[in-house]
Amino acid sequence: ILNVEQSPQSLHVQEGDSTNFTCSFPSSNFYALHWYRWETAKSPEALFVMTLNGDEKKKGRISATLNTKEGYSYLYIKGSQPEDSATYLCAFIGYSTLTFGKGTMLLVSP
Amino acid sequence: NAGVTQTPKFQVLKTGQSMTLQCAQDMNHEYMSWYRQDPGMGLRLIHYSVGAGITDQGEVPNGYNVSRSTTEDFPLRLLSAAPSQTSVYFCASTSMGQSTETQYFGPGTRLLVL
């Protein structure tokens, strides 16, 4: 069982705050890292697929970076809005494995 | 495309009963998988399949069986339900295995075992 850690476990911010969270994963046998957004009572939806060291992806106010050598990825949300409230999951893809982290639960208050 | 569909959406079982959770996708994806989601545990892989006729165990396979007779369908069977199997179950599919293609998730099946 691979160790994919996400921190913090939960986060409560005010509307307009910028925030970031971390996904740590094994630095060996790396193939890809996925980020998903998971709203309550819905299914996870893909945000980013990251494959190269130094990758940086952006979708609106959300961006992600990747460091495969040290085994971490950051997800940033600029100017958080209440609709950003969700659990953010990362998934590490190795050569024959796919392991999800436990997620970071974000709550954005108006 | 309907994407990934799951039935039922909600089910209550008594300990010892059996049932099958259905999963179907219409995107011609080779790779399909089943996860369970429990509080504080994230998503845990139960079983997966890389194509019709091929299945393999994930992280938590005990108590579950799967089969993949067609590309479209990947049912999950509970042969003798236990309270520990109370969970939300998600089916997912993807087109190129686990690599650069993300997974598409079904809406989930909420299972309560009494």
PDB file of N, CA, C and O in Angstrom, chain A residues 1-70:
ATOM      1  N   ILE A   1       0.851  -1.183   0.000  1.00  0.00           N
ATOM      2  CA  ILE A   1       0.000   0.000   0.000  1.00  0.00           C
ATOM      3  C   ILE A   1       0.888   1.236   0.000  1.00  0.00           C
ATOM      4  O   ILE A   1       1.709   1.412   0.882  1.00  0.00           O
ATOM      5  N   LEU A   2       0.723   2.082  -1.017  1.00  0.00           N
ATOM      6  CA  LEU A   2       1.551   3.276  -1.117  1.00  0.00           C
ATOM      7  C   LEU A   2       1.034   4.354  -0.188  1.00  0.00           C
ATOM      8  O   LEU A   2      -0.156   4.452   0.097  1.00  0.00           O
ATOM      9  N   ASN A   3       1.976   5.208   0.247  1.00  0.00           N
ATOM     10  CA  ASN A   3       1.614   6.279   1.168  1.00  0.00           C
ATOM     11  C   ASN A   3       1.405   7.570   0.403  1.00  0.00           C
ATOM     12  O   ASN A   3       2.361   8.183  -0.077  1.00  0.00           O
ATOM     13  N   VAL A   4       0.169   7.983   0.254  1.00  0.00           N
ATOM     14  CA  VAL A   4      -0.162   9.250  -0.378  1.00  0.00           C
ATOM     15  C   VAL A   4      -0.835  10.111   0.683  1.00  0.00           C
ATOM     16  O   VAL A   4      -1.923   9.781   1.151  1.00  0.00           O
ATOM     17  N   GLU A   5      -0.151  11.169   1.086  1.00  0.00           N
ATOM     18  CA  GLU A   5      -0.613  11.985   2.194  1.00  0.00           C
ATOM     19  C   GLU A   5      -1.081  13.336   1.699  1.00  0.00           C
ATOM     20  O   GLU A   5      -0.423  13.961   0.850  1.00  0.00           O
ATOM     21  N   GLN A   6      -2.195  13.809   2.245  1.00  0.00           N
ATOM     22  CA  GLN A   6      -2.674  15.147   1.919  1.00  0.00           C
ATOM     23  C   GLN A   6      -2.774  15.956   3.207  1.00  0.00           C
ATOM     24  O   GLN A   6      -3.224  15.458   4.235  1.00  0.00           O
ATOM     25  N   SER A   7      -2.344  17.206   3.108  1.00  0.00           N
ATOM     26  CA  SER A   7      -2.448  18.081   4.277  1.00  0.00           C
ATOM     27  C   SER A   7      -2.817  19.493   3.831  1.00  0.00           C
ATOM     28  O   SER A   7      -2.452  19.920   2.723  1.00  0.00           O
ATOM     29  N   PRO A   8      -3.562  20.233   4.684  1.00  0.00           N
ATOM     30  CA  PRO A   8      -4.128  19.724   5.916  1.00  0.00           C
ATOM     31  C   PRO A   8      -5.321  18.821   5.646  1.00  0.00           C
ATOM     32  O   PRO A   8      -5.778  18.703   4.519  1.00  0.00           O
ATOM     33  N   GLN A   9      -5.832  18.192   6.684  1.00  0.00           N
ATOM     34  CA  GLN A   9      -7.000  17.326   6.528  1.00  0.00           C
ATOM     35  C   GLN A   9      -8.238  18.169   6.207  1.00  0.00           C
ATOM     36  O   GLN A   9      -9.103  17.770   5.439  1.00  0.00           O
ATOM     37  N   SER A  10      -8.315  19.349   6.850  1.00  0.00           N
ATOM     38  CA  SER A  10      -9.424  20.258   6.573  1.00  0.00           C
ATOM     39  C   SER A  10      -8.955  21.686   6.734  1.00  0.00           C
ATOM     40  O   SER A  10      -7.949  21.954   7.387  1.00  0.00           O
ATOM     41  N   LEU A  11      -9.717  22.582   6.132  1.00  0.00           N
ATOM     42  CA  LEU A  11      -9.327  23.980   6.086  1.00  0.00           C
ATOM     43  C   LEU A  11     -10.588  24.828   6.025  1.00  0.00           C
ATOM     44  O   LEU A  11     -11.500  24.530   5.242  1.00  0.00           O
ATOM     45  N   HIS A  12     -10.628  25.868   6.835  1.00  0.00           N
ATOM     46  CA  HIS A  12     -11.781  26.775   6.843  1.00  0.00           C
ATOM     47  C   HIS A  12     -11.251  28.185   6.599  1.00  0.00           C
ATOM     48  O   HIS A  12     -10.465  28.691   7.405  1.00  0.00           O
ATOM     49  N   VAL A  13     -11.653  28.786   5.484  1.00  0.00           N
ATOM     50  CA  VAL A  13     -11.166  30.127   5.150  1.00  0.00           C
ATOM     51  C   VAL A  13     -12.346  31.048   4.879  1.00  0.00           C
ATOM     52  O   VAL A  13     -13.487  30.600   4.717  1.00  0.00           O
ATOM     53  N   GLN A  14     -12.051  32.336   4.818  1.00  0.00           N
ATOM     54  CA  GLN A  14     -13.072  33.322   4.491  1.00  0.00           C
ATOM     55  C   GLN A  14     -13.055  33.601   2.993  1.00  0.00           C
ATOM     56  O   GLN A  14     -12.011  33.480   2.322  1.00  0.00           O
ATOM     57  N   GLU A  15     -14.189  33.991   2.497  1.00  0.00           N
ATOM     58  CA  GLU A  15     -14.293  34.365   1.080  1.00  0.00           C
ATOM     59  C   GLU A  15     -13.235  35.412   0.755  1.00  0.00           C
ATOM     60  O   GLU A  15     -13.063  36.382   1.490  1.00  0.00           O
ATOM     61  N   GLY A  16     -12.543  35.196  -0.350  1.00  0.00           N
ATOM     62  CA  GLY A  16     -11.499  36.124  -0.771  1.00  0.00           C
ATOM     63  C   GLY A  16     -10.099  35.698  -0.362  1.00  0.00           C
ATOM     64  O   GLY A  16      -9.114  36.168  -0.951  1.00  0.00           O
ATOM     65  N   ASP A  17     -10.005  34.806   0.637  1.00  0.00           N
ATOM     66  CA  ASP A  17      -8.685  34.313   1.046  1.00  0.00           C
ATOM     67  C   ASP A  17      -8.109  33.428  -0.049  1.00  0.00           C
ATOM     68  O   ASP A  17      -8.835  32.737  -0.760  1.00  0.00           O
ATOM     69  N   SER A  18      -6.798  33.435  -0.149  1.00  0.00           N
ATOM     70  CA  SER A  18      -6.120  32.469  -1.008  1.00  0.00           C
ATOM     71  C   SER A  18      -5.613  31.343  -0.127  1.00  0.00           C
ATOM     72  O   SER A  18      -5.261  31.548   1.036  1.00  0.00           O
ATOM     73  N   THR A  19      -5.573  30.141  -0.661  1.00  0.00           N
ATOM     74  CA  THR A  19      -5.205  28.996   0.148  1.00  0.00           C
ATOM     75  C   THR A  19      -4.438  27.978  -0.685  1.00  0.00           C
ATOM     76  O   THR A  19      -4.443  28.038  -1.927  1.00  0.00           O
ATOM     77  N   ASN A  20      -3.756  27.081  -0.012  1.00  0.00           N
ATOM     78  CA  ASN A  20      -3.079  26.005  -0.732  1.00  0.00           C
ATOM     79  C   ASN A  20      -2.998  24.776   0.134  1.00  0.00           C
ATOM     80  O   ASN A  20      -3.030  24.868   1.366  1.00  0.00           O
ATOM     81  N   PHE A  21      -2.943  23.632  -0.518  1.00  0.00           N
ATOM     82  CA  PHE A  21      -2.757  22.386   0.210  1.00  0.00           C
ATOM     83  C   PHE A  21      -1.802  21.477  -0.542  1.00  0.00           C
ATOM     84  O   PHE A  21      -1.459  21.741  -1.686  1.00  0.00           O
ATOM     85  N   THR A  22      -1.387  20.443   0.166  1.00  0.00           N
ATOM     86  CA  THR A  22      -0.272  19.621  -0.303  1.00  0.00           C
ATOM     87  C   THR A  22      -0.676  18.169  -0.496  1.00  0.00           C
ATOM     88  O   THR A  22      -1.486  17.634   0.261  1.00  0.00           O
ATOM     89  N   CYS A  23      -0.099  17.566  -1.508  1.00  0.00           N
ATOM     90  CA  CYS A  23      -0.193  16.120  -1.709  1.00  0.00           C
ATOM     91  C   CYS A  23       1.230  15.576  -1.761  1.00  0.00           C
ATOM     92  O   CYS A  23       2.021  16.013  -2.605  1.00  0.00           O
ATOM     93  N   SER A  24       1.557  14.639  -0.878  1.00  0.00           N
ATOM     94  CA  SER A  24       2.880  14.014  -0.862  1.00  0.00           C
ATOM     95  C   SER A  24       2.760  12.568  -1.326  1.00  0.00           C
ATOM     96  O   SER A  24       1.821  11.863  -0.930  1.00  0.00           O
ATOM     97  N   PHE A  25       3.714  12.133  -2.126  1.00  0.00           N
ATOM     98  CA  PHE A  25       3.622  10.799  -2.712  1.00  0.00           C
ATOM     99  C   PHE A  25       5.024  10.222  -2.871  1.00  0.00           C
ATOM    100  O   PHE A  25       6.023  10.938  -2.774  1.00  0.00           O
ATOM    101  N   PRO A  26       5.117   8.923  -3.153  1.00  0.00           N
ATOM    102  CA  PRO A  26       6.441   8.313  -3.349  1.00  0.00           C
ATOM    103  C   PRO A  26       7.137   8.943  -4.551  1.00  0.00           C
ATOM    104  O   PRO A  26       6.510   9.188  -5.587  1.00  0.00           O
ATOM    105  N   SER A  27       8.424   9.195  -4.421  1.00  0.00           N
ATOM    106  CA  SER A  27       9.155   9.834  -5.524  1.00  0.00           C
ATOM    107  C   SER A  27       9.667   8.816  -6.546  1.00  0.00           C
ATOM    108  O   SER A  27      10.207   9.195  -7.586  1.00  0.00           O
ATOM    109  N   SER A  28       9.488   7.533  -6.268  1.00  0.00           N
ATOM    110  CA  SER A  28       9.938   6.515  -7.222  1.00  0.00           C
ATOM    111  C   SER A  28       8.742   5.947  -7.979  1.00  0.00           C
ATOM    112  O   SER A  28       7.616   5.972  -7.490  1.00  0.00           O
ATOM    113  N   ASN A  29       9.006   5.420  -9.173  1.00  0.00           N
ATOM    114  CA  ASN A  29       7.960   4.818 -10.014  1.00  0.00           C
ATOM    115  C   ASN A  29       6.804   5.771 -10.304  1.00  0.00           C
ATOM    116  O   ASN A  29       5.663   5.351 -10.410  1.00  0.00           O
ATOM    117  N   PHE A  30       7.122   7.046 -10.448  1.00  0.00           N
ATOM    118  CA  PHE A  30       6.074   8.029 -10.714  1.00  0.00           C
ATOM    119  C   PHE A  30       5.646   7.945 -12.168  1.00  0.00           C
ATOM    120  O   PHE A  30       6.471   7.862 -13.072  1.00  0.00           O
ATOM    121  N   TYR A  31       4.333   8.015 -12.384  1.00  0.00           N
ATOM    122  CA  TYR A  31       3.809   8.024 -13.736  1.00  0.00           C
ATOM    123  C   TYR A  31       2.925   9.256 -13.955  1.00  0.00           C
ATOM    124  O   TYR A  31       3.022   9.917 -14.975  1.00  0.00           O
ATOM    125  N   ALA A  32       2.067   9.569 -13.009  1.00  0.00           N
ATOM    126  CA  ALA A  32       1.208  10.749 -13.124  1.00  0.00           C
ATOM    127  C   ALA A  32       0.597  11.080 -11.775  1.00  0.00           C
ATOM    128  O   ALA A  32       0.564  10.236 -10.864  1.00  0.00           O
ATOM    129  N   LEU A  33       0.131  12.304 -11.648  1.00  0.00           N
ATOM    130  CA  LEU A  33      -0.609  12.719 -10.461  1.00  0.00           C
ATOM    131  C   LEU A  33      -1.879  13.405 -10.923  1.00  0.00           C
ATOM    132  O   LEU A  33      -1.851  14.274 -11.798  1.00  0.00           O
ATOM    133  N   HIS A  34      -2.994  12.995 -10.348  1.00  0.00           N
ATOM    134  CA  HIS A  34      -4.284  13.604 -10.671  1.00  0.00           C
ATOM    135  C   HIS A  34      -4.784  14.393  -9.469  1.00  0.00           C
ATOM    136  O   HIS A  34      -4.595  13.986  -8.324  1.00  0.00           O
ATOM    137  N   TRP A  35      -5.465  15.506  -9.762  1.00  0.00           N
ATOM    138  CA  TRP A  35      -6.218  16.232  -8.738  1.00  0.00           C
ATOM    139  C   TRP A  35      -7.698  16.165  -9.099  1.00  0.00           C
ATOM    140  O   TRP A  35      -8.073  16.361 -10.263  1.00  0.00           O
ATOM    141  N   TYR A  36      -8.530  15.906  -8.066  1.00  0.00           N
ATOM    142  CA  TYR A  36      -9.971  15.837  -8.244  1.00  0.00           C
ATOM    143  C   TYR A  36     -10.641  16.779  -7.246  1.00  0.00           C
ATOM    144  O   TYR A  36     -10.146  16.983  -6.126  1.00  0.00           O
ATOM    145  N   ARG A  37     -11.787  17.264  -7.655  1.00  0.00           N
ATOM    146  CA  ARG A  37     -12.626  18.077  -6.780  1.00  0.00           C
ATOM    147  C   ARG A  37     -13.879  17.277  -6.487  1.00  0.00           C
ATOM    148  O   ARG A  37     -14.536  16.775  -7.412  1.00  0.00           O
ATOM    149  N   TRP A  38     -14.230  17.161  -5.213  1.00  0.00           N
ATOM    150  CA  TRP A  38     -15.321  16.284  -4.820  1.00  0.00           C
ATOM    151  C   TRP A  38     -16.275  17.055  -3.939  1.00  0.00           C
ATOM    152  O   TRP A  38     -16.010  17.284  -2.751  1.00  0.00           O
ATOM    153  N   GLU A  39     -17.420  17.435  -4.521  1.00  0.00           N
ATOM    154  CA  GLU A  39     -18.439  18.139  -3.754  1.00  0.00           C
ATOM    155  C   GLU A  39     -19.324  17.131  -3.028  1.00  0.00           C
ATOM    156  O   GLU A  39     -19.536  16.012  -3.518  1.00  0.00           O
ATOM    157  N   THR A  40     -19.856  17.550  -1.918  1.00  0.00           N
ATOM    158  CA  THR A  40     -20.720  16.680  -1.109  1.00  0.00           C
ATOM    159  C   THR A  40     -21.875  16.177  -1.955  1.00  0.00           C
ATOM    160  O   THR A  40     -22.480  16.934  -2.707  1.00  0.00           O
ATOM    161  N   ALA A  41     -22.174  14.891  -1.829  1.00  0.00           N
ATOM    162  CA  ALA A  41     -23.288  14.226  -2.511  1.00  0.00           C
ATOM    163  C   ALA A  41     -23.100  14.148  -4.030  1.00  0.00           C
ATOM    164  O   ALA A  41     -24.044  13.853  -4.757  1.00  0.00           O
ATOM    165  N   LYS A  42     -21.900  14.413  -4.487  1.00  0.00           N
ATOM    166  CA  LYS A  42     -21.608  14.253  -5.920  1.00  0.00           C
ATOM    167  C   LYS A  42     -20.422  13.313  -6.090  1.00  0.00           C
ATOM    168  O   LYS A  42     -19.859  12.816  -5.123  1.00  0.00           O
ATOM    169  N   SER A  43     -20.052  13.065  -7.350  1.00  0.00           N
ATOM    170  CA  SER A  43     -18.899  12.224  -7.640  1.00  0.00           C
ATOM    171  C   SER A  43     -17.664  13.094  -7.838  1.00  0.00           C
ATOM    172  O   SER A  43     -17.779  14.256  -8.198  1.00  0.00           O
ATOM    173  N   PRO A  44     -16.484  12.529  -7.595  1.00  0.00           N
ATOM    174  CA  PRO A  44     -15.260  13.295  -7.861  1.00  0.00           C
ATOM    175  C   PRO A  44     -15.167  13.697  -9.334  1.00  0.00           C
ATOM    176  O   PRO A  44     -15.491  12.908 -10.210  1.00  0.00           O
ATOM    177  N   GLU A  45     -14.703  14.923  -9.562  1.00  0.00           N
ATOM    178  CA  GLU A  45     -14.502  15.403 -10.926  1.00  0.00           C
ATOM    179  C   GLU A  45     -13.045  15.806 -11.105  1.00  0.00           C
ATOM    180  O   GLU A  45     -12.461  16.438 -10.232  1.00  0.00           O
ATOM    181  N   ALA A  46     -12.493  15.459 -12.249  1.00  0.00           N
ATOM    182  CA  ALA A  46     -11.076  15.715 -12.475  1.00  0.00           C
ATOM    183  C   ALA A  46     -10.780  17.201 -12.623  1.00  0.00           C
ATOM    184  O   ALA A  46     -11.517  17.930 -13.287  1.00  0.00           O
ATOM    185  N   LEU A  47      -9.701  17.641 -12.001  1.00  0.00           N
ATOM    186  CA  LEU A  47      -9.210  19.020 -12.149  1.00  0.00           C
ATOM    187  C   LEU A  47      -7.975  19.040 -13.052  1.00  0.00           C
ATOM    188  O   LEU A  47      -7.935  19.764 -14.039  1.00  0.00           O
ATOM    189  N   PHE A  48      -6.961  18.281 -12.674  1.00  0.00           N
ATOM    190  CA  PHE A  48      -5.693  18.322 -13.394  1.00  0.00           C
ATOM    191  C   PHE A  48      -5.086  16.938 -13.520  1.00  0.00           C
ATOM    192  O   PHE A  48      -5.245  16.100 -12.638  1.00  0.00           O
ATOM    193  N   VAL A  49      -4.377  16.745 -14.624  1.00  0.00           N
ATOM    194  CA  VAL A  49      -3.494  15.592 -14.796  1.00  0.00           C
ATOM    195  C   VAL A  49      -2.089  16.136 -14.934  1.00  0.00           C
ATOM    196  O   VAL A  49      -1.840  16.978 -15.796  1.00  0.00           O
ATOM    197  N   MET A  50      -1.181  15.676 -14.101  1.00  0.00           N
ATOM    198  CA  MET A  50       0.176  16.207 -14.108  1.00  0.00           C
ATOM    199  C   MET A  50       1.140  15.052 -14.291  1.00  0.00           C
ATOM    200  O   MET A  50       1.048  14.042 -13.581  1.00  0.00           O
ATOM    201  N   THR A  51       2.066  15.205 -15.224  1.00  0.00           N
ATOM    202  CA  THR A  51       2.955  14.095 -15.539  1.00  0.00           C
ATOM    203  C   THR A  51       4.438  14.459 -15.493  1.00  0.00           C
ATOM    204  O   THR A  51       5.278  13.583 -15.322  1.00  0.00           O
ATOM    205  N   LEU A  52       4.777  15.711 -15.676  1.00  0.00           N
ATOM    206  CA  LEU A  52       6.192  16.080 -15.780  1.00  0.00           C
ATOM    207  C   LEU A  52       6.649  16.872 -14.572  1.00  0.00           C
ATOM    208  O   LEU A  52       5.929  17.752 -14.083  1.00  0.00           O
ATOM    209  N   ASN A  53       7.872  16.606 -14.134  1.00  0.00           N
ATOM    210  CA  ASN A  53       8.442  17.374 -13.043  1.00  0.00           C
ATOM    211  C   ASN A  53       8.462  18.847 -13.434  1.00  0.00           C
ATOM    212  O   ASN A  53       8.894  19.198 -14.540  1.00  0.00           O
ATOM    213  N   GLY A  54       7.975  19.702 -12.544  1.00  0.00           N
ATOM    214  CA  GLY A  54       7.931  21.125 -12.859  1.00  0.00           C
ATOM    215  C   GLY A  54       6.644  21.561 -13.530  1.00  0.00           C
ATOM    216  O   GLY A  54       6.434  22.752 -13.775  1.00  0.00           O
ATOM    217  N   ASP A  55       5.775  20.588 -13.821  1.00  0.00           N
ATOM    218  CA  ASP A  55       4.465  20.899 -14.410  1.00  0.00           C
ATOM    219  C   ASP A  55       3.751  21.950 -13.582  1.00  0.00           C
ATOM    220  O   ASP A  55       3.805  21.939 -12.356  1.00  0.00           O
ATOM    221  N   GLU A  56       3.064  22.845 -14.288  1.00  0.00           N
ATOM    222  CA  GLU A  56       2.210  23.803 -13.621  1.00  0.00           C
ATOM    223  C   GLU A  56       0.934  23.899 -14.448  1.00  0.00           C
ATOM    224  O   GLU A  56       0.977  24.151 -15.647  1.00  0.00           O
ATOM    225  N   LYS A  57      -0.207  23.652 -13.787  1.00  0.00           N
ATOM    226  CA  LYS A  57      -1.483  23.688 -14.506  1.00  0.00           C
ATOM    227  C   LYS A  57      -2.377  24.735 -13.854  1.00  0.00           C
ATOM    228  O   LYS A  57      -2.280  24.993 -12.658  1.00  0.00           O
ATOM    229  N   LYS A  58      -3.269  25.302 -14.683  1.00  0.00           N
ATOM    230  CA  LYS A  58      -4.155  26.342 -14.164  1.00  0.00           C
ATOM    231  C   LYS A  58      -5.525  26.209 -14.789  1.00  0.00           C
ATOM    232  O   LYS A  58      -5.659  25.963 -15.994  1.00  0.00           O
ATOM    233  N   LYS A  59      -6.549  26.380 -13.942  1.00  0.00           N
ATOM    234  CA  LYS A  59      -7.932  26.396 -14.421  1.00  0.00           C
ATOM    235  C   LYS A  59      -8.655  27.460 -13.620  1.00  0.00           C
ATOM    236  O   LYS A  59      -9.015  27.260 -12.461  1.00  0.00           O
ATOM    237  N   GLY A  60      -8.817  28.645 -14.235  1.00  0.00           N
ATOM    238  CA  GLY A  60      -9.456  29.741 -13.521  1.00  0.00           C
ATOM    239  C   GLY A  60      -8.628  30.180 -12.336  1.00  0.00           C
ATOM    240  O   GLY A  60      -7.446  30.516 -12.486  1.00  0.00           O
ATOM    241  N   ARG A  61      -9.216  30.137 -11.144  1.00  0.00           N
ATOM    242  CA  ARG A  61      -8.510  30.569  -9.938  1.00  0.00           C
ATOM    243  C   ARG A  61      -7.726  29.447  -9.286  1.00  0.00           C
ATOM    244  O   ARG A  61      -7.076  29.649  -8.261  1.00  0.00           O
ATOM    245  N   ILE A  62      -7.798  28.266  -9.843  1.00  0.00           N
ATOM    246  CA  ILE A  62      -7.137  27.104  -9.251  1.00  0.00           C
ATOM    247  C   ILE A  62      -5.911  26.741 -10.083  1.00  0.00           C
ATOM    248  O   ILE A  62      -5.975  26.705 -11.317  1.00  0.00           O
ATOM    249  N   SER A  63      -4.808  26.484  -9.394  1.00  0.00           N
ATOM    250  CA  SER A  63      -3.588  26.072 -10.086  1.00  0.00           C
ATOM    251  C   SER A  63      -2.900  24.988  -9.274  1.00  0.00           C
ATOM    252  O   SER A  63      -3.178  24.810  -8.088  1.00  0.00           O
ATOM    253  N   ALA A  64      -2.008  24.260  -9.935  1.00  0.00           N
ATOM    254  CA  ALA A  64      -1.287  23.179  -9.264  1.00  0.00           C
ATOM    255  C   ALA A  64       0.130  23.115  -9.795  1.00  0.00           C
ATOM    256  O   ALA A  64       0.381  23.423 -10.962  1.00  0.00           O
ATOM    257  N   THR A  65       1.039  22.715  -8.910  1.00  0.00           N
ATOM    258  CA  THR A  65       2.428  22.510  -9.298  1.00  0.00           C
ATOM    259  C   THR A  65       2.846  21.095  -8.930  1.00  0.00           C
ATOM    260  O   THR A  65       2.200  20.449  -8.095  1.00  0.00           O
ATOM    261  N   LEU A  66       3.924  20.632  -9.536  1.00  0.00           N
ATOM    262  CA  LEU A  66       4.356  19.255  -9.339  1.00  0.00           C
ATOM    263  C   LEU A  66       5.864  19.185  -9.188  1.00  0.00           C
ATOM    264  O   LEU A  66       6.599  19.754  -9.996  1.00  0.00           O
ATOM    265  N   ASN A  67       6.330  18.474  -8.161  1.00  0.00           N
ATOM    266  CA  ASN A  67       7.744  18.186  -7.968  1.00  0.00           C
ATOM    267  C   ASN A  67       7.868  16.679  -7.776  1.00  0.00           C
ATOM    268  O   ASN A  67       7.606  16.145  -6.706  1.00  0.00           O
ATOM    269  N   THR A  68       8.262  15.984  -8.850  1.00  0.00           N
ATOM    270  CA  THR A  68       8.334  14.523  -8.780  1.00  0.00           C
ATOM    271  C   THR A  68       9.596  14.048  -8.079  1.00  0.00           C
ATOM    272  O   THR A  68       9.619  12.949  -7.540  1.00  0.00           O
ATOM    273  N   LYS A  69      10.632  14.876  -8.063  1.00  0.00           N
ATOM    274  CA  LYS A  69      11.894  14.447  -7.449  1.00  0.00           C
ATOM    275  C   LYS A  69      11.769  14.372  -5.930  1.00  0.00           C
ATOM    276  O   LYS A  69      12.327  13.479  -5.296  1.00  0.00           O
ATOM    277  N   GLU A  70      11.028  15.317  -5.373  1.00  0.00           N
ATOM    278  CA  GLU A  70      10.846  15.308  -3.921  1.00  0.00           C
ATOM    279  C   GLU A  70       9.487  14.757  -3.516  1.00  0.00           C
ATOM    280  O   GLU A  70       9.208  14.587  -2.339  1.00  0.00           O
TER     281      GLU A  70
END
